PDB file of C-alpha atoms in Angstrom:
ATOM      1  CA  UNK U   1     136.455  35.664 279.166  1.00  0.00           C
ATOM      2  CA  UNK U   2     139.303  33.303 278.386  1.00  0.00           C
ATOM      3  CA  UNK U   3     139.482  30.426 280.909  1.00  0.00           C
ATOM      4  CA  UNK U   4     143.244  30.772 281.313  1.00  0.00           C
ATOM      5  CA  UNK U   5     142.937  34.481 282.090  1.00  0.00           C
ATOM      6  CA  UNK U   6     140.118  33.758 284.526  1.00  0.00           C
ATOM      7  CA  UNK U   7     142.283  31.211 286.371  1.00  0.00           C
ATOM      8  CA  UNK U   8     145.215  33.615 286.485  1.00  0.00           C
ATOM      9  CA  UNK U   9     143.034  36.364 287.947  1.00  0.00           C
ATOM     10  CA  UNK U  10     141.638  33.995 290.577  1.00  0.00           C
ATOM     11  CA  UNK U  11     145.178  33.154 291.701  1.00  0.00           C
ATOM     12  CA  UNK U  12     145.669  36.884 292.232  1.00  0.00           C
ATOM     13  CA  UNK U  13     142.540  37.058 294.373  1.00  0.00           C
ATOM     14  CA  UNK U  14     140.380  38.579 291.651  1.00  0.00           C
ATOM     15  CA  UNK U  15     137.198  36.663 290.932  1.00  0.00           C
ATOM     16  CA  UNK U  16     135.189  37.290 287.787  1.00  0.00           C
ATOM     17  CA  UNK U  17     131.739  36.073 286.849  1.00  0.00           C
ATOM     18  CA  UNK U  18     128.787  36.866 284.629  1.00  0.00           C
ATOM     19  CA  UNK U  19     125.288  37.974 285.548  1.00  0.00           C
ATOM     20  CA  UNK U  20     123.995  34.630 284.269  1.00  0.00           C
ATOM     21  CA  UNK U  21     126.385  32.637 286.474  1.00  0.00           C
ATOM     22  CA  UNK U  22     125.549  34.769 289.516  1.00  0.00           C
ATOM     23  CA  UNK U  23     121.819  34.429 288.890  1.00  0.00           C
ATOM     24  CA  UNK U  24     122.022  30.661 288.481  1.00  0.00           C
ATOM     25  CA  UNK U  25     124.320  30.327 291.514  1.00  0.00           C
ATOM     26  CA  UNK U  26     121.755  32.110 293.663  1.00  0.00           C
ATOM     27  CA  UNK U  27     118.917  29.888 292.420  1.00  0.00           C
ATOM     28  CA  UNK U  28     120.752  26.585 292.733  1.00  0.00           C
ATOM     29  CA  UNK U  29     121.943  27.425 296.259  1.00  0.00           C
ATOM     30  CA  UNK U  30     118.502  28.208 297.667  1.00  0.00           C
ATOM     31  CA  UNK U  31     116.087  25.585 296.381  1.00  0.00           C
ATOM     32  CA  UNK U  32     113.280  25.466 298.948  1.00  0.00           C
ATOM     33  CA  UNK U  33     111.171  22.283 298.828  1.00  0.00           C
ATOM     34  CA  UNK U  34     107.466  22.083 299.530  1.00  0.00           C
ATOM     35  CA  UNK U  35     106.476  20.338 302.770  1.00  0.00           C
ATOM     36  CA  UNK U  36     104.427  17.314 301.826  1.00  0.00           C
ATOM     37  CA  UNK U  37     104.823  13.573 301.403  1.00  0.00           C
ATOM     38  CA  UNK U  38     102.625  10.863 299.953  1.00  0.00           C
ATOM     39  CA  UNK U  39     103.943   7.501 301.174  1.00  0.00           C
ATOM     40  CA  UNK U  40     106.982   5.661 302.531  1.00  0.00           C
ATOM     41  CA  UNK U  41     109.434   7.637 300.345  1.00  0.00           C
ATOM     42  CA  UNK U  42     108.581  10.659 302.484  1.00  0.00           C
ATOM     43  CA  UNK U  43     110.313   8.987 305.455  1.00  0.00           C
ATOM     44  CA  UNK U  44     113.529   8.828 303.437  1.00  0.00           C
ATOM     45  CA  UNK U  45     113.011  12.461 302.419  1.00  0.00           C
ATOM     46  CA  UNK U  46     112.676  13.439 306.093  1.00  0.00           C
ATOM     47  CA  UNK U  47     115.821  11.462 306.960  1.00  0.00           C
ATOM     48  CA  UNK U  48     117.736  13.449 304.333  1.00  0.00           C
ATOM     49  CA  UNK U  49     117.193  16.623 306.360  1.00  0.00           C
ATOM     50  CA  UNK U  50     118.516  15.094 309.589  1.00  0.00           C
ATOM     51  CA  UNK U  51     122.040  15.536 310.968  1.00  0.00           C
ATOM     52  CA  UNK U  52     123.526  12.433 309.321  1.00  0.00           C
ATOM     53  CA  UNK U  53     122.834  13.613 305.763  1.00  0.00           C
ATOM     54  CA  UNK U  54     122.250  17.342 306.380  1.00  0.00           C
ATOM     55  CA  UNK U  55     120.456  18.663 303.318  1.00  0.00           C
ATOM     56  CA  UNK U  56     121.247  22.158 304.630  1.00  0.00           C
ATOM     57  CA  UNK U  57     124.643  21.821 302.934  1.00  0.00           C
ATOM     58  CA  UNK U  58     122.797  22.407 299.656  1.00  0.00           C
ATOM     59  CA  UNK U  59     120.674  25.307 300.878  1.00  0.00           C
ATOM     60  CA  UNK U  60     117.534  23.179 300.705  1.00  0.00           C
ATOM     61  CA  UNK U  61     116.683  22.610 304.364  1.00  0.00           C
ATOM     62  CA  UNK U  62     113.925  25.255 304.381  1.00  0.00           C
ATOM     63  CA  UNK U  63     110.836  23.138 303.707  1.00  0.00           C
ATOM     64  CA  UNK U  64     108.063  25.655 303.131  1.00  0.00           C
ATOM     65  CA  UNK U  65     104.478  25.079 304.371  1.00  0.00           C
ATOM     66  CA  UNK U  66     102.987  27.011 301.444  1.00  0.00           C
ATOM     67  CA  UNK U  67     103.423  26.261 297.721  1.00  0.00           C
ATOM     68  CA  UNK U  68     103.670  30.014 297.106  1.00  0.00           C
ATOM     69  CA  UNK U  69     106.989  30.057 298.979  1.00  0.00           C
ATOM     70  CA  UNK U  70     108.458  26.870 297.478  1.00  0.00           C
ATOM     71  CA  UNK U  71     110.778  26.291 294.513  1.00  0.00           C
ATOM     72  CA  UNK U  72     110.795  22.496 294.464  1.00  0.00           C
ATOM     73  CA  UNK U  73     108.166  19.792 294.667  1.00  0.00           C
ATOM     74  CA  UNK U  74     109.445  16.384 295.771  1.00  0.00           C
ATOM     75  CA  UNK U  75     106.789  13.854 294.811  1.00  0.00           C
ATOM     76  CA  UNK U  76     107.730  11.294 297.450  1.00  0.00           C
ATOM     77  CA  UNK U  77     105.617   8.179 297.232  1.00  0.00           C
ATOM     78  CA  UNK U  78     102.630   6.591 295.542  1.00  0.00           C
ATOM     79  CA  UNK U  79     100.363   8.999 293.677  1.00  0.00           C
ATOM     80  CA  UNK U  80      96.836   7.666 293.766  1.00  0.00           C
ATOM     81  CA  UNK U  81      94.271   8.923 291.291  1.00  0.00           C
ATOM     82  CA  UNK U  82      92.406  10.463 294.212  1.00  0.00           C
ATOM     83  CA  UNK U  83      95.499  12.491 295.155  1.00  0.00           C
ATOM     84  CA  UNK U  84      96.720  13.410 291.647  1.00  0.00           C
ATOM     85  CA  UNK U  85      94.470  16.494 291.204  1.00  0.00           C
ATOM     86  CA  UNK U  86      95.716  17.858 294.544  1.00  0.00           C
ATOM     87  CA  UNK U  87      99.358  17.401 293.493  1.00  0.00           C
ATOM     88  CA  UNK U  88      98.770  19.231 290.204  1.00  0.00           C
ATOM     89  CA  UNK U  89      96.907  22.012 292.025  1.00  0.00           C
ATOM     90  CA  UNK U  90      99.818  22.479 294.444  1.00  0.00           C
ATOM     91  CA  UNK U  91     102.238  22.593 291.508  1.00  0.00           C
ATOM     92  CA  UNK U  92     100.148  25.270 289.797  1.00  0.00           C
ATOM     93  CA  UNK U  93     100.264  27.403 292.962  1.00  0.00           C
ATOM     94  CA  UNK U  94     104.078  27.407 293.040  1.00  0.00           C
ATOM     95  CA  UNK U  95     105.791  30.466 291.517  1.00  0.00           C
ATOM     96  CA  UNK U  96     108.257  30.213 288.639  1.00  0.00           C
ATOM     97  CA  UNK U  97     110.949  29.043 288.393  1.00  0.00           C
ATOM     98  CA  UNK U  98     109.826  25.746 289.902  1.00  0.00           C
ATOM     99  CA  UNK U  99     111.167  22.224 289.714  1.00  0.00           C
ATOM    100  CA  UNK U 100     109.955  18.674 290.371  1.00  0.00           C
ATOM    101  CA  UNK U 101     111.783  15.594 291.633  1.00  0.00           C
ATOM    102  CA  UNK U 102     109.891  12.308 291.268  1.00  0.00           C
ATOM    103  CA  UNK U 103     111.168  10.224 294.184  1.00  0.00           C
ATOM    104  CA  UNK U 104     110.781   6.462 293.994  1.00  0.00           C
ATOM    105  CA  UNK U 105     109.382   3.907 291.595  1.00  0.00           C
ATOM    106  CA  UNK U 106     105.791   4.746 292.541  1.00  0.00           C
ATOM    107  CA  UNK U 107     106.110   8.435 291.669  1.00  0.00           C
ATOM    108  CA  UNK U 108     107.886   7.560 288.417  1.00  0.00           C
ATOM    109  CA  UNK U 109     105.708   4.751 287.084  1.00  0.00           C
ATOM    110  CA  UNK U 110     103.342   3.432 289.740  1.00  0.00           C
ATOM    111  CA  UNK U 111     105.949   0.997 291.084  1.00  0.00           C
ATOM    112  CA  UNK U 112     104.673  -2.323 292.444  1.00  0.00           C
ATOM    113  CA  UNK U 113     101.134  -0.901 292.358  1.00  0.00           C
ATOM    114  CA  UNK U 114     101.261  -0.039 288.657  1.00  0.00           C
ATOM    115  CA  UNK U 115      98.521  -2.501 287.753  1.00  0.00           C
ATOM    116  CA  UNK U 116      96.226  -1.164 290.455  1.00  0.00           C
ATOM    117  CA  UNK U 117      93.115   0.603 289.213  1.00  0.00           C
ATOM    118  CA  UNK U 118      93.631   3.446 291.705  1.00  0.00           C
ATOM    119  CA  UNK U 119      97.326   4.291 291.135  1.00  0.00           C
ATOM    120  CA  UNK U 120      98.688   6.845 288.689  1.00  0.00           C
ATOM    121  CA  UNK U 121     101.382   5.436 286.409  1.00  0.00           C
ATOM    122  CA  UNK U 122     103.787   8.323 286.890  1.00  0.00           C
ATOM    123  CA  UNK U 123     103.277  11.931 287.953  1.00  0.00           C
ATOM    124  CA  UNK U 124     104.859  13.095 284.665  1.00  0.00           C
ATOM    125  CA  UNK U 125     101.484  12.422 283.069  1.00  0.00           C
ATOM    126  CA  UNK U 126     100.330  15.767 284.459  1.00  0.00           C
ATOM    127  CA  UNK U 127     103.337  17.894 285.491  1.00  0.00           C
ATOM    128  CA  UNK U 128     106.900  18.148 284.101  1.00  0.00           C
ATOM    129  CA  UNK U 129     109.558  16.259 286.081  1.00  0.00           C
ATOM    130  CA  UNK U 130     113.167  17.468 286.164  1.00  0.00           C
ATOM    131  CA  UNK U 131     114.825  14.540 287.966  1.00  0.00           C
ATOM    132  CA  UNK U 132     113.651  10.938 288.414  1.00  0.00           C
ATOM    133  CA  UNK U 133     114.951   8.832 291.338  1.00  0.00           C
ATOM    134  CA  UNK U 134     114.489   5.062 290.939  1.00  0.00           C
ATOM    135  CA  UNK U 135     114.216   2.770 293.941  1.00  0.00           C
ATOM    136  CA  UNK U 136     111.658   1.471 296.403  1.00  0.00           C
ATOM    137  CA  UNK U 137     112.256   3.478 298.446  1.00  0.00           C
ATOM    138  CA  UNK U 138     115.376   5.412 297.420  1.00  0.00           C
ATOM    139  CA  UNK U 139     117.873   6.045 300.195  1.00  0.00           C
ATOM    140  CA  UNK U 140     118.698   9.596 301.371  1.00  0.00           C
ATOM    141  CA  UNK U 141     121.928   9.442 299.349  1.00  0.00           C
ATOM    142  CA  UNK U 142     119.834   9.054 296.200  1.00  0.00           C
ATOM    143  CA  UNK U 143     117.819  12.165 297.023  1.00  0.00           C
ATOM    144  CA  UNK U 144     121.018  14.119 297.671  1.00  0.00           C
ATOM    145  CA  UNK U 145     122.324  12.969 294.285  1.00  0.00           C
ATOM    146  CA  UNK U 146     119.065  14.183 292.730  1.00  0.00           C
ATOM    147  CA  UNK U 147     119.565  17.581 294.370  1.00  0.00           C
ATOM    148  CA  UNK U 148     123.086  17.764 292.964  1.00  0.00           C
ATOM    149  CA  UNK U 149     121.766  16.799 289.515  1.00  0.00           C
ATOM    150  CA  UNK U 150     119.121  19.518 289.750  1.00  0.00           C
ATOM    151  CA  UNK U 151     121.751  22.054 290.831  1.00  0.00           C
ATOM    152  CA  UNK U 152     123.888  21.178 287.806  1.00  0.00           C
ATOM    153  CA  UNK U 153     120.846  21.573 285.569  1.00  0.00           C
ATOM    154  CA  UNK U 154     120.070  25.009 287.037  1.00  0.00           C
ATOM    155  CA  UNK U 155     123.714  26.128 286.794  1.00  0.00           C
ATOM    156  CA  UNK U 156     123.820  25.212 283.089  1.00  0.00           C
ATOM    157  CA  UNK U 157     120.656  27.094 282.160  1.00  0.00           C
ATOM    158  CA  UNK U 158     120.916  30.017 279.774  1.00  0.00           C
ATOM    159  CA  UNK U 159     118.881  33.165 280.311  1.00  0.00           C
ATOM    160  CA  UNK U 160     118.626  33.951 276.618  1.00  0.00           C
ATOM    161  CA  UNK U 161     118.315  32.110 273.321  1.00  0.00           C
ATOM    162  CA  UNK U 162     116.378  29.026 272.322  1.00  0.00           C
ATOM    163  CA  UNK U 163     117.999  26.907 275.034  1.00  0.00           C
ATOM    164  CA  UNK U 164     116.623  29.026 277.870  1.00  0.00           C
ATOM    165  CA  UNK U 165     114.399  27.158 280.377  1.00  0.00           C
ATOM    166  CA  UNK U 166     110.670  26.695 279.911  1.00  0.00           C
ATOM    167  CA  UNK U 167     109.601  29.447 282.300  1.00  0.00           C
ATOM    168  CA  UNK U 168     111.460  32.062 280.230  1.00  0.00           C
ATOM    169  CA  UNK U 169     109.440  31.193 277.122  1.00  0.00           C
ATOM    170  CA  UNK U 170     106.348  33.399 277.039  1.00  0.00           C
ATOM    171  CA  UNK U 171     104.382  30.831 275.011  1.00  0.00           C
ATOM    172  CA  UNK U 172     105.088  27.903 277.365  1.00  0.00           C
ATOM    173  CA  UNK U 173     102.501  27.164 280.097  1.00  0.00           C
ATOM    174  CA  UNK U 174     103.210  27.826 283.769  1.00  0.00           C
ATOM    175  CA  UNK U 175     100.114  25.994 284.977  1.00  0.00           C
ATOM    176  CA  UNK U 176      98.717  22.687 283.786  1.00  0.00           C
ATOM    177  CA  UNK U 177      95.131  21.391 283.697  1.00  0.00           C
ATOM    178  CA  UNK U 178      93.981  19.769 286.929  1.00  0.00           C
ATOM    179  CA  UNK U 179      92.483  16.345 286.129  1.00  0.00           C
ATOM    180  CA  UNK U 180      88.931  15.684 287.226  1.00  0.00           C
ATOM    181  CA  UNK U 181      87.291  12.543 288.557  1.00  0.00           C
ATOM    182  CA  UNK U 182      85.453  10.760 285.784  1.00  0.00           C
ATOM    183  CA  UNK U 183      83.109   7.798 285.838  1.00  0.00           C
ATOM    184  CA  UNK U 184      85.928   5.250 285.642  1.00  0.00           C
ATOM    185  CA  UNK U 185      89.209   7.187 285.553  1.00  0.00           C
ATOM    186  CA  UNK U 186      90.757  10.609 285.715  1.00  0.00           C
ATOM    187  CA  UNK U 187      89.800  12.850 282.839  1.00  0.00           C
ATOM    188  CA  UNK U 188      91.990  13.341 280.919  1.00  0.00           C
ATOM    189  CA  UNK U 189      94.036  10.195 281.770  1.00  0.00           C
ATOM    190  CA  UNK U 190      97.198  12.118 280.794  1.00  0.00           C
ATOM    191  CA  UNK U 191      98.171  15.561 279.532  1.00  0.00           C
ATOM    192  CA  UNK U 192      99.233  14.792 275.964  1.00  0.00           C
ATOM    193  CA  UNK U 193     100.403  18.374 275.369  1.00  0.00           C
ATOM    194  CA  UNK U 194     102.765  18.074 278.343  1.00  0.00           C
ATOM    195  CA  UNK U 195     104.183  14.822 276.975  1.00  0.00           C
ATOM    196  CA  UNK U 196     104.798  16.527 273.649  1.00  0.00           C
ATOM    197  CA  UNK U 197     106.737  19.270 275.469  1.00  0.00           C
ATOM    198  CA  UNK U 198     108.765  16.693 277.410  1.00  0.00           C
ATOM    199  CA  UNK U 199     109.706  14.578 274.409  1.00  0.00           C
ATOM    200  CA  UNK U 200     110.370  17.590 272.194  1.00  0.00           C
ATOM    201  CA  UNK U 201     112.905  18.732 274.811  1.00  0.00           C
ATOM    202  CA  UNK U 202     114.316  15.230 275.267  1.00  0.00           C
ATOM    203  CA  UNK U 203     114.779  14.827 271.518  1.00  0.00           C
ATOM    204  CA  UNK U 204     117.397  17.602 271.612  1.00  0.00           C
ATOM    205  CA  UNK U 205     119.507  15.600 274.063  1.00  0.00           C
ATOM    206  CA  UNK U 206     121.816  13.075 272.328  1.00  0.00           C
ATOM    207  CA  UNK U 207     121.482  10.461 275.074  1.00  0.00           C
ATOM    208  CA  UNK U 208     117.706  10.652 275.374  1.00  0.00           C
ATOM    209  CA  UNK U 209     115.433   7.778 274.458  1.00  0.00           C
ATOM    210  CA  UNK U 210     111.743   7.224 275.019  1.00  0.00           C
ATOM    211  CA  UNK U 211     108.293   7.475 273.603  1.00  0.00           C
ATOM    212  CA  UNK U 212     107.348   9.784 270.755  1.00  0.00           C
ATOM    213  CA  UNK U 213     104.843  11.804 272.785  1.00  0.00           C
ATOM    214  CA  UNK U 214     101.912  10.534 270.777  1.00  0.00           C
ATOM    215  CA  UNK U 215      99.893   9.895 273.940  1.00  0.00           C
ATOM    216  CA  UNK U 216     100.022   6.087 273.668  1.00  0.00           C
ATOM    217  CA  UNK U 217     100.840   3.936 276.691  1.00  0.00           C
TER     218      UNK U 217
END
């Protein structure tokens, strides 16, 4: 529908929409996070739900105790190699469509503990991340901004065509391999196939820049 006609109708009290817009509006307005935290970033996540910041304004105050009832995983804090398999397992138990926010420098890259033998250098080695929040730790305002960014991403998603989200592609995986404890490290140390998916998607974005997905550090 022509935008000018749509605006004219709205001034007359007639609102028009599409099934796609209605579907995306419902999803973006009811993103339920999973109840779990890993380190100090979780304190900032908890503060975001309190009265001063009031995450309920975005329909995301319902933190679910079960991954089977959650839409969003907020990886809040340091992901140790001991904890990484549990995080991936929780992600696999979440129903589609599901989203991930990596909160803080530790969840993104290992942060100040990156050189530690026991710390994972970013949760995106094993599960896809939709929004990254830098900081150590990020303030509640940063998490709210991440929610708004995720809402914009959901609202812009198409239900058909090549640009439709991953979960609407029958050949794209919904679950990812859970790493196992090896003699000296997690095995595999990263999911190379996941990185290929991430960078193939990022290559379509004009402002994207990063690695080539070859699996090299």
